[in-house]
Amino acid sequence: GLWRCNLREIAKAPASRTNHSSSNCRTWSFAALTLPFFARAVLRRSTALRATGMGDATLMKKNRKKIKEMEVGMLEGALKTLFKRMDEPDIFKVREILMRLAKTNTKPNQNLAGDWIIFWASREGCVDKLFGTGMTDEGWWLQLQEYLLRLSTKKEGREAEAIEIVRKVGPFPNQSNRLKGTYVPSGTNRLKIIFTEFKTDDGKDMKPRGDQEEVVVDVDVIYSSKTMIALQWEDANGECDFYVLTRVNSIIEERDKFVGTSKARN
């Protein structure tokens, strides 16, 4: 399966051009070189078919779709390889791949339904700050380990449900908190999630940071597919944080792995 680690460890990518890995450069170069070769092969096949009277607009459309799928697959693979091979991936290289993926999807906020986990974030603490309840603000002994997100379809009411897994330093079990609310896509790339219900894993109501009534997540969707979502959040000073989510079968199953079924509540 895909390599995984907790957000605290992986979200330390510094905004610098250091830590370039030759193996990662080779992976990215291979992806960049393979796509043109594949595209030329498909176009040669199309030209040959047209010469024999077998080519048509439908075939060309299928070939273009196949090239696009190939490009997306290689870019997603390059991004996951970057996360896997480097504890602190070069943020500029990550951005480069995300921007290339963004060009393949003109309406990335239209198909977000599913169960997801935040696989990578660009800065330590940025997941807690934007998505979390604020429980980790209470002290250094509380650390956000994982963040799971479920978005339902339009027919199902566009409900949003999140589970944050909080690690307690010491011989203590992990704790999970559940957030519930709704989400609204707007335009072609905006996404707003509004959480209004908050409960601990033993069913008790809780308040998010500052005793507020809701947690609002307002982001740009850079890219989305059946297997990956990339989000961007920008603060008042123009500084950006990036989040990459990958699909999981069930956020409940994932929660039980991290917390344990004896303590987790449905």
PDB file of C-alpha atoms in Angstrom:
ATOM      1  CA  GLY A   1       0.000   0.000   0.000  1.00  0.00           C
ATOM      2  CA  LEU A   2       0.909   3.661  -0.090  1.00  0.00           C
ATOM      3  CA  TRP A   3       3.393   4.962   2.414  1.00  0.00           C
ATOM      4  CA  ARG A   4       1.733   6.799   5.292  1.00  0.00           C
ATOM      5  CA  CYS A   5       2.964   8.841   8.204  1.00  0.00           C
ATOM      6  CA  ASN A   6       1.338  11.240  10.598  1.00  0.00           C
ATOM      7  CA  LEU A   7       0.763  14.858   9.663  1.00  0.00           C
ATOM      8  CA  ARG A   8       3.091  16.198  12.322  1.00  0.00           C
ATOM      9  CA  GLU A   9       6.046  14.426  10.754  1.00  0.00           C
ATOM     10  CA  ILE A  10       5.314  14.965   7.077  1.00  0.00           C
ATOM     11  CA  ALA A  11       4.031  18.546   7.142  1.00  0.00           C
ATOM     12  CA  LYS A  12       7.432  20.103   7.755  1.00  0.00           C
ATOM     13  CA  ALA A  13       8.306  20.993   4.161  1.00  0.00           C
ATOM     14  CA  PRO A  14      10.310  24.256   4.344  1.00  0.00           C
ATOM     15  CA  ALA A  15       9.671  26.954   1.766  1.00  0.00           C
ATOM     16  CA  SER A  16      13.136  26.581   0.288  1.00  0.00           C
ATOM     17  CA  ARG A  17      14.792  24.894  -2.635  1.00  0.00           C
ATOM     18  CA  THR A  18      16.899  22.568  -0.489  1.00  0.00           C
ATOM     19  CA  ASN A  19      16.869  18.778  -0.122  1.00  0.00           C
ATOM     20  CA  HIS A  20      16.724  17.980  -3.810  1.00  0.00           C
ATOM     21  CA  SER A  21      16.920  14.232  -4.304  1.00  0.00           C
ATOM     22  CA  SER A  22      18.543  12.847  -7.432  1.00  0.00           C
ATOM     23  CA  SER A  23      16.201   9.853  -7.339  1.00  0.00           C
ATOM     24  CA  ASN A  24      13.184  12.160  -7.263  1.00  0.00           C
ATOM     25  CA  CYS A  25      14.607  14.193 -10.136  1.00  0.00           C
ATOM     26  CA  ARG A  26      14.960  10.998 -12.145  1.00  0.00           C
ATOM     27  CA  THR A  27      11.373  10.012 -11.349  1.00  0.00           C
ATOM     28  CA  TRP A  28      10.033  13.375 -12.448  1.00  0.00           C
ATOM     29  CA  SER A  29      12.221  13.459 -15.584  1.00  0.00           C
ATOM     30  CA  PHE A  30      10.986  10.014 -16.549  1.00  0.00           C
ATOM     31  CA  ALA A  31       7.379  11.154 -16.210  1.00  0.00           C
ATOM     32  CA  ALA A  32       8.058  14.284 -18.248  1.00  0.00           C
ATOM     33  CA  LEU A  33       9.801  12.354 -21.031  1.00  0.00           C
ATOM     34  CA  THR A  34       7.410   9.418 -21.221  1.00  0.00           C
ATOM     35  CA  LEU A  35       4.289  11.486 -21.897  1.00  0.00           C
ATOM     36  CA  PRO A  36       5.520  13.051 -25.200  1.00  0.00           C
ATOM     37  CA  PHE A  37       6.678   9.617 -26.380  1.00  0.00           C
ATOM     38  CA  PHE A  38       3.284   8.114 -25.573  1.00  0.00           C
ATOM     39  CA  ALA A  39       1.497  10.998 -27.257  1.00  0.00           C
ATOM     40  CA  ARG A  40       3.572  10.619 -30.446  1.00  0.00           C
ATOM     41  CA  ALA A  41       2.798   6.894 -30.556  1.00  0.00           C
ATOM     42  CA  VAL A  42      -0.940   7.530 -30.273  1.00  0.00           C
ATOM     43  CA  LEU A  43      -0.836  10.251 -32.935  1.00  0.00           C
ATOM     44  CA  ARG A  44       1.139   7.975 -35.327  1.00  0.00           C
ATOM     45  CA  ARG A  45      -1.551   5.328 -34.867  1.00  0.00           C
ATOM     46  CA  SER A  46      -4.266   7.880 -35.610  1.00  0.00           C
ATOM     47  CA  THR A  47      -2.461   9.075 -38.761  1.00  0.00           C
ATOM     48  CA  ALA A  48      -2.111   5.521 -40.004  1.00  0.00           C
ATOM     49  CA  LEU A  49      -5.800   4.838 -39.451  1.00  0.00           C
ATOM     50  CA  ARG A  50      -6.807   8.012 -41.276  1.00  0.00           C
ATOM     51  CA  ALA A  51      -4.616   6.955 -44.213  1.00  0.00           C
ATOM     52  CA  THR A  52      -6.568   3.719 -44.445  1.00  0.00           C
ATOM     53  CA  GLY A  53      -9.907   5.425 -44.061  1.00  0.00           C
ATOM     54  CA  MET A  54     -10.409   4.088 -40.547  1.00  0.00           C
ATOM     55  CA  GLY A  55      -9.681   7.286 -38.576  1.00  0.00           C
ATOM     56  CA  ASP A  56     -12.415   9.678 -37.507  1.00  0.00           C
ATOM     57  CA  ALA A  57     -13.227  12.364 -34.954  1.00  0.00           C
ATOM     58  CA  THR A  58     -14.391   9.803 -32.405  1.00  0.00           C
ATOM     59  CA  LEU A  59     -11.063   7.995 -32.506  1.00  0.00           C
ATOM     60  CA  MET A  60      -9.139  11.235 -32.107  1.00  0.00           C
ATOM     61  CA  LYS A  61     -11.308  12.157 -29.124  1.00  0.00           C
ATOM     62  CA  LYS A  62     -10.624   8.792 -27.498  1.00  0.00           C
ATOM     63  CA  ASN A  63      -6.892   9.200 -28.086  1.00  0.00           C
ATOM     64  CA  ARG A  64      -6.861  12.659 -26.524  1.00  0.00           C
ATOM     65  CA  LYS A  65      -8.724  11.296 -23.518  1.00  0.00           C
ATOM     66  CA  LYS A  66      -6.223   8.452 -23.220  1.00  0.00           C
ATOM     67  CA  ILE A  67      -3.277  10.874 -23.361  1.00  0.00           C
ATOM     68  CA  LYS A  68      -4.864  13.027 -20.654  1.00  0.00           C
ATOM     69  CA  GLU A  69      -5.476   9.997 -18.412  1.00  0.00           C
ATOM     70  CA  MET A  70      -1.863   8.926 -18.929  1.00  0.00           C
ATOM     71  CA  GLU A  71      -0.595  12.391 -18.000  1.00  0.00           C
ATOM     72  CA  VAL A  72      -2.766  12.559 -14.875  1.00  0.00           C
ATOM     73  CA  GLY A  73      -1.678   9.094 -13.771  1.00  0.00           C
ATOM     74  CA  MET A  74       2.018   9.936 -14.121  1.00  0.00           C
ATOM     75  CA  LEU A  75       1.691  13.289 -12.348  1.00  0.00           C
ATOM     76  CA  GLU A  76      -0.227  11.776  -9.424  1.00  0.00           C
ATOM     77  CA  GLY A  77       2.348   8.987  -9.265  1.00  0.00           C
ATOM     78  CA  ALA A  78       5.221  11.488  -9.291  1.00  0.00           C
ATOM     79  CA  LEU A  79       3.615  13.419  -6.436  1.00  0.00           C
ATOM     80  CA  LYS A  80       3.104  10.314  -4.296  1.00  0.00           C
ATOM     81  CA  THR A  81       6.669   9.188  -5.009  1.00  0.00           C
ATOM     82  CA  LEU A  82       7.933  12.591  -3.897  1.00  0.00           C
ATOM     83  CA  PHE A  83       6.091  12.244  -0.587  1.00  0.00           C
ATOM     84  CA  LYS A  84       7.303   8.679  -0.156  1.00  0.00           C
ATOM     85  CA  ARG A  85      10.993   9.237  -0.796  1.00  0.00           C
ATOM     86  CA  MET A  86      11.490  12.495   1.093  1.00  0.00           C
ATOM     87  CA  ASP A  87      10.518  13.336   4.678  1.00  0.00           C
ATOM     88  CA  GLU A  88      10.652  17.008   3.723  1.00  0.00           C
ATOM     89  CA  PRO A  89       9.711  17.224   0.019  1.00  0.00           C
ATOM     90  CA  ASP A  90      10.705  20.347  -1.873  1.00  0.00           C
ATOM     91  CA  ILE A  91       7.626  22.587  -1.676  1.00  0.00           C
ATOM     92  CA  PHE A  92       8.462  24.177  -5.034  1.00  0.00           C
ATOM     93  CA  LYS A  93       8.537  20.793  -6.756  1.00  0.00           C
ATOM     94  CA  VAL A  94       5.221  19.880  -5.097  1.00  0.00           C
ATOM     95  CA  ARG A  95       3.690  23.132  -6.332  1.00  0.00           C
ATOM     96  CA  GLU A  96       5.019  22.504  -9.824  1.00  0.00           C
ATOM     97  CA  ILE A  97       3.281  19.129 -10.036  1.00  0.00           C
ATOM     98  CA  LEU A  98       0.074  20.501  -8.480  1.00  0.00           C
ATOM     99  CA  MET A  99      -0.050  23.308 -11.039  1.00  0.00           C
ATOM    100  CA  ARG A 100       0.368  20.835 -13.884  1.00  0.00           C
ATOM    101  CA  LEU A 101      -2.413  18.699 -12.454  1.00  0.00           C
ATOM    102  CA  ALA A 102      -4.599  21.800 -12.148  1.00  0.00           C
ATOM    103  CA  LYS A 103      -4.408  22.345 -15.905  1.00  0.00           C
ATOM    104  CA  THR A 104      -5.984  18.937 -16.532  1.00  0.00           C
ATOM    105  CA  ASN A 105      -9.227  19.738 -14.679  1.00  0.00           C
ATOM    106  CA  THR A 106     -11.192  22.929 -15.394  1.00  0.00           C
ATOM    107  CA  LYS A 107     -13.897  22.294 -12.759  1.00  0.00           C
ATOM    108  CA  PRO A 108     -12.114  20.552  -9.887  1.00  0.00           C
ATOM    109  CA  ASN A 109     -14.787  21.261  -7.252  1.00  0.00           C
ATOM    110  CA  GLN A 110     -17.561  19.354  -9.005  1.00  0.00           C
ATOM    111  CA  ASN A 111     -16.771  15.755  -7.996  1.00  0.00           C
ATOM    112  CA  LEU A 112     -15.509  15.729  -4.415  1.00  0.00           C
ATOM    113  CA  ALA A 113     -17.829  13.158  -2.839  1.00  0.00           C
ATOM    114  CA  GLY A 114     -16.101  10.290  -1.065  1.00  0.00           C
ATOM    115  CA  ASP A 115     -13.988   9.364   1.948  1.00  0.00           C
ATOM    116  CA  TRP A 116     -10.574  11.024   2.178  1.00  0.00           C
ATOM    117  CA  ILE A 117      -7.522  11.387   4.381  1.00  0.00           C
ATOM    118  CA  ILE A 118      -5.177  14.389   4.406  1.00  0.00           C
ATOM    119  CA  PHE A 119      -2.077  12.640   3.139  1.00  0.00           C
ATOM    120  CA  TRP A 120       0.244  15.651   3.067  1.00  0.00           C
ATOM    121  CA  ALA A 121       0.196  19.291   4.177  1.00  0.00           C
ATOM    122  CA  SER A 122       2.717  21.993   3.353  1.00  0.00           C
ATOM    123  CA  ARG A 123       3.396  23.247   6.856  1.00  0.00           C
ATOM    124  CA  GLU A 124       3.374  21.870  10.374  1.00  0.00           C
ATOM    125  CA  GLY A 125       0.233  22.910  12.238  1.00  0.00           C
ATOM    126  CA  CYS A 126      -1.683  24.124   9.189  1.00  0.00           C
ATOM    127  CA  VAL A 127      -4.179  21.241   9.310  1.00  0.00           C
ATOM    128  CA  ASP A 128      -5.027  21.935  12.958  1.00  0.00           C
ATOM    129  CA  LYS A 129      -5.318  25.652  12.225  1.00  0.00           C
ATOM    130  CA  LEU A 130      -7.763  25.357   9.327  1.00  0.00           C
ATOM    131  CA  PHE A 131      -9.637  22.075   9.755  1.00  0.00           C
ATOM    132  CA  GLY A 132      -9.326  21.144  13.439  1.00  0.00           C
ATOM    133  CA  THR A 133     -11.351  21.712  16.580  1.00  0.00           C
ATOM    134  CA  GLY A 134      -8.436  23.405  18.313  1.00  0.00           C
ATOM    135  CA  MET A 135      -7.995  20.645  20.886  1.00  0.00           C
ATOM    136  CA  THR A 136      -4.266  20.539  20.127  1.00  0.00           C
ATOM    137  CA  ASP A 137      -3.988  24.172  21.239  1.00  0.00           C
ATOM    138  CA  GLU A 138      -4.284  22.989  24.849  1.00  0.00           C
ATOM    139  CA  GLY A 139      -0.654  21.910  25.087  1.00  0.00           C
ATOM    140  CA  TRP A 140       2.406  20.306  23.526  1.00  0.00           C
ATOM    141  CA  TRP A 141       1.316  16.858  24.709  1.00  0.00           C
ATOM    142  CA  LEU A 142      -1.560  16.858  22.192  1.00  0.00           C
ATOM    143  CA  GLN A 143      -0.652  16.379  18.539  1.00  0.00           C
ATOM    144  CA  LEU A 144      -2.858  15.948  15.484  1.00  0.00           C
ATOM    145  CA  GLN A 145      -1.938  12.589  13.965  1.00  0.00           C
ATOM    146  CA  GLU A 146      -4.485  12.182  11.165  1.00  0.00           C
ATOM    147  CA  TYR A 147      -7.445  14.017   9.653  1.00  0.00           C
ATOM    148  CA  LEU A 148     -10.220  12.168   7.833  1.00  0.00           C
ATOM    149  CA  LEU A 149     -12.943  13.773   5.721  1.00  0.00           C
ATOM    150  CA  ARG A 150     -16.173  12.477   4.196  1.00  0.00           C
ATOM    151  CA  LEU A 151     -18.165  14.513   1.661  1.00  0.00           C
ATOM    152  CA  SER A 152     -21.555  13.198   0.547  1.00  0.00           C
ATOM    153  CA  THR A 153     -23.123  13.725  -2.883  1.00  0.00           C
ATOM    154  CA  LYS A 154     -25.516  16.521  -3.846  1.00  0.00           C
ATOM    155  CA  LYS A 155     -28.389  14.025  -3.719  1.00  0.00           C
ATOM    156  CA  GLU A 156     -27.387  13.123  -0.162  1.00  0.00           C
ATOM    157  CA  GLY A 157     -27.469  16.770   0.921  1.00  0.00           C
ATOM    158  CA  ARG A 158     -23.758  17.598   0.570  1.00  0.00           C
ATOM    159  CA  GLU A 159     -23.077  16.670   4.158  1.00  0.00           C
ATOM    160  CA  ALA A 160     -19.560  16.962   5.532  1.00  0.00           C
ATOM    161  CA  GLU A 161     -18.123  14.790   8.277  1.00  0.00           C
ATOM    162  CA  ALA A 162     -14.593  14.867   9.607  1.00  0.00           C
ATOM    163  CA  ILE A 163     -12.661  12.905  12.199  1.00  0.00           C
ATOM    164  CA  GLU A 164      -9.496  14.255  13.758  1.00  0.00           C
ATOM    165  CA  ILE A 165      -7.185  11.768  15.426  1.00  0.00           C
ATOM    166  CA  VAL A 166      -5.336  13.367  18.331  1.00  0.00           C
ATOM    167  CA  ARG A 167      -2.245  11.702  19.791  1.00  0.00           C
ATOM    168  CA  LYS A 168      -1.516  12.179  23.478  1.00  0.00           C
ATOM    169  CA  VAL A 169       2.152  12.073  24.386  1.00  0.00           C
ATOM    170  CA  GLY A 170       2.825   9.302  26.869  1.00  0.00           C
ATOM    171  CA  PRO A 171       1.167   5.947  27.578  1.00  0.00           C
ATOM    172  CA  PHE A 172      -2.274   7.132  26.535  1.00  0.00           C
ATOM    173  CA  PRO A 173      -4.561   5.983  23.703  1.00  0.00           C
ATOM    174  CA  ASN A 174      -5.302   8.223  20.751  1.00  0.00           C
ATOM    175  CA  GLN A 175      -8.508  10.245  20.871  1.00  0.00           C
ATOM    176  CA  SER A 176     -10.862  11.006  17.998  1.00  0.00           C
ATOM    177  CA  ASN A 177     -13.192  13.972  17.658  1.00  0.00           C
ATOM    178  CA  ARG A 178     -15.988  14.128  15.118  1.00  0.00           C
ATOM    179  CA  LEU A 179     -17.067  17.233  13.234  1.00  0.00           C
ATOM    180  CA  LYS A 180     -20.303  17.409  11.226  1.00  0.00           C
ATOM    181  CA  GLY A 181     -21.770  20.004   8.904  1.00  0.00           C
ATOM    182  CA  THR A 182     -22.321  20.761   5.232  1.00  0.00           C
ATOM    183  CA  TYR A 183     -20.258  21.894   2.263  1.00  0.00           C
ATOM    184  CA  VAL A 184     -20.941  24.177  -0.686  1.00  0.00           C
ATOM    185  CA  PRO A 185     -18.947  24.336  -3.929  1.00  0.00           C
ATOM    186  CA  SER A 186     -19.114  27.624  -5.833  1.00  0.00           C
ATOM    187  CA  GLY A 187     -17.820  28.701  -9.196  1.00  0.00           C
ATOM    188  CA  THR A 188     -15.382  26.228 -10.690  1.00  0.00           C
ATOM    189  CA  ASN A 189     -12.893  25.858  -7.849  1.00  0.00           C
ATOM    190  CA  ARG A 190     -14.178  27.294  -4.543  1.00  0.00           C
ATOM    191  CA  LEU A 191     -15.177  25.060  -1.644  1.00  0.00           C
ATOM    192  CA  LYS A 192     -16.633  26.054   1.720  1.00  0.00           C
ATOM    193  CA  ILE A 193     -17.128  23.523   4.506  1.00  0.00           C
ATOM    194  CA  ILE A 194     -19.068  24.624   7.579  1.00  0.00           C
ATOM    195  CA  PHE A 195     -18.884  22.364  10.647  1.00  0.00           C
ATOM    196  CA  THR A 196     -21.526  23.039  13.307  1.00  0.00           C
ATOM    197  CA  GLU A 197     -21.557  19.855  15.413  1.00  0.00           C
ATOM    198  CA  PHE A 198     -18.609  18.634  17.484  1.00  0.00           C
ATOM    199  CA  LYS A 199     -18.362  15.507  19.642  1.00  0.00           C
ATOM    200  CA  THR A 200     -15.608  13.600  21.411  1.00  0.00           C
ATOM    201  CA  ASP A 201     -15.181   9.867  20.865  1.00  0.00           C
ATOM    202  CA  ASP A 202     -17.235   9.142  23.988  1.00  0.00           C
ATOM    203  CA  GLY A 203     -20.198  11.084  22.584  1.00  0.00           C
ATOM    204  CA  LYS A 204     -19.805  14.293  24.589  1.00  0.00           C
ATOM    205  CA  ASP A 205     -20.445  17.671  22.966  1.00  0.00           C
ATOM    206  CA  MET A 206     -17.442  19.939  22.635  1.00  0.00           C
ATOM    207  CA  LYS A 207     -16.738  23.479  21.493  1.00  0.00           C
ATOM    208  CA  PRO A 208     -14.139  24.334  18.849  1.00  0.00           C
ATOM    209  CA  ARG A 209     -11.330  26.785  19.620  1.00  0.00           C
ATOM    210  CA  GLY A 210     -12.445  30.011  21.220  1.00  0.00           C
ATOM    211  CA  ASP A 211     -15.831  28.505  22.157  1.00  0.00           C
ATOM    212  CA  GLN A 212     -17.079  29.350  18.678  1.00  0.00           C
ATOM    213  CA  GLU A 213     -20.226  27.810  17.253  1.00  0.00           C
ATOM    214  CA  GLU A 214     -18.719  26.661  13.944  1.00  0.00           C
ATOM    215  CA  VAL A 215     -15.542  25.914  12.060  1.00  0.00           C
ATOM    216  CA  VAL A 216     -15.450  27.314   8.526  1.00  0.00           C
ATOM    217  CA  VAL A 217     -13.033  25.903   5.957  1.00  0.00           C
ATOM    218  CA  ASP A 218     -12.895  28.155   2.867  1.00  0.00           C
ATOM    219  CA  VAL A 219     -10.436  26.908   0.244  1.00  0.00           C
ATOM    220  CA  ASP A 220      -9.651  26.665  -3.453  1.00  0.00           C
ATOM    221  CA  VAL A 221      -9.777  23.218  -5.025  1.00  0.00           C
ATOM    222  CA  ILE A 222      -6.692  23.047  -7.226  1.00  0.00           C
ATOM    223  CA  TYR A 223      -7.288  19.545  -8.522  1.00  0.00           C
ATOM    224  CA  SER A 224      -9.551  16.557  -8.009  1.00  0.00           C
ATOM    225  CA  SER A 225      -9.874  13.041  -9.376  1.00  0.00           C
ATOM    226  CA  LYS A 226     -11.274   9.728  -8.213  1.00  0.00           C
ATOM    227  CA  THR A 227      -8.150   9.170  -6.126  1.00  0.00           C
ATOM    228  CA  MET A 228      -6.814  12.598  -5.139  1.00  0.00           C
ATOM    229  CA  ILE A 229      -7.861  16.107  -4.093  1.00  0.00           C
ATOM    230  CA  ALA A 230      -5.511  19.096  -3.801  1.00  0.00           C
ATOM    231  CA  LEU A 231      -6.574  22.186  -1.838  1.00  0.00           C
ATOM    232  CA  GLN A 232      -5.064  25.637  -1.346  1.00  0.00           C
ATOM    233  CA  TRP A 233      -5.753  28.122   1.445  1.00  0.00           C
ATOM    234  CA  GLU A 234      -4.499  31.701   1.373  1.00  0.00           C
ATOM    235  CA  ASP A 235      -4.241  34.010   4.380  1.00  0.00           C
ATOM    236  CA  ALA A 236      -4.655  37.796   4.505  1.00  0.00           C
ATOM    237  CA  ASN A 237      -0.946  38.291   3.732  1.00  0.00           C
ATOM    238  CA  GLY A 238      -1.051  36.147   0.605  1.00  0.00           C
ATOM    239  CA  GLU A 239       0.770  33.203   2.188  1.00  0.00           C
ATOM    240  CA  CYS A 240      -0.572  29.850   0.991  1.00  0.00           C
ATOM    241  CA  ASP A 241      -0.893  26.406   2.523  1.00  0.00           C
ATOM    242  CA  PHE A 242      -1.461  23.295   0.424  1.00  0.00           C
ATOM    243  CA  TYR A 243      -3.223  20.056   1.323  1.00  0.00           C
ATOM    244  CA  VAL A 244      -3.246  16.786  -0.629  1.00  0.00           C
ATOM    245  CA  LEU A 245      -5.991  14.261   0.173  1.00  0.00           C
ATOM    246  CA  THR A 246      -6.100  10.662  -0.994  1.00  0.00           C
ATOM    247  CA  ARG A 247      -9.094   8.354  -1.033  1.00  0.00           C
ATOM    248  CA  VAL A 248      -9.804   5.733   1.639  1.00  0.00           C
ATOM    249  CA  ASN A 249     -12.507   3.077   1.738  1.00  0.00           C
ATOM    250  CA  SER A 250     -14.124   4.392   4.920  1.00  0.00           C
ATOM    251  CA  ILE A 251     -13.228   7.113   7.414  1.00  0.00           C
ATOM    252  CA  ILE A 252     -14.820   4.968  10.140  1.00  0.00           C
ATOM    253  CA  GLU A 253     -12.532   2.042   9.334  1.00  0.00           C
ATOM    254  CA  GLU A 254      -9.534   4.361   9.284  1.00  0.00           C
ATOM    255  CA  ARG A 255     -10.541   5.892  12.614  1.00  0.00           C
ATOM    256  CA  ASP A 256     -10.798   2.438  14.179  1.00  0.00           C
ATOM    257  CA  LYS A 257      -7.257   1.658  13.016  1.00  0.00           C
ATOM    258  CA  PHE A 258      -5.854   4.738  14.725  1.00  0.00           C
ATOM    259  CA  VAL A 259      -8.031   4.793  17.857  1.00  0.00           C
ATOM    260  CA  GLY A 260      -9.301   1.240  18.328  1.00  0.00           C
ATOM    261  CA  THR A 261     -12.864  -0.007  18.042  1.00  0.00           C
ATOM    262  CA  SER A 262     -13.259  -0.392  21.795  1.00  0.00           C
ATOM    263  CA  LYS A 263     -13.041   3.343  22.319  1.00  0.00           C
ATOM    264  CA  ALA A 264     -14.359   4.756  19.051  1.00  0.00           C
ATOM    265  CA  ARG A 265     -18.046   5.501  18.798  1.00  0.00           C
ATOM    266  CA  ASN A 266     -20.195   5.322  15.693  1.00  0.00           C
TER     267      ASN A 266
END
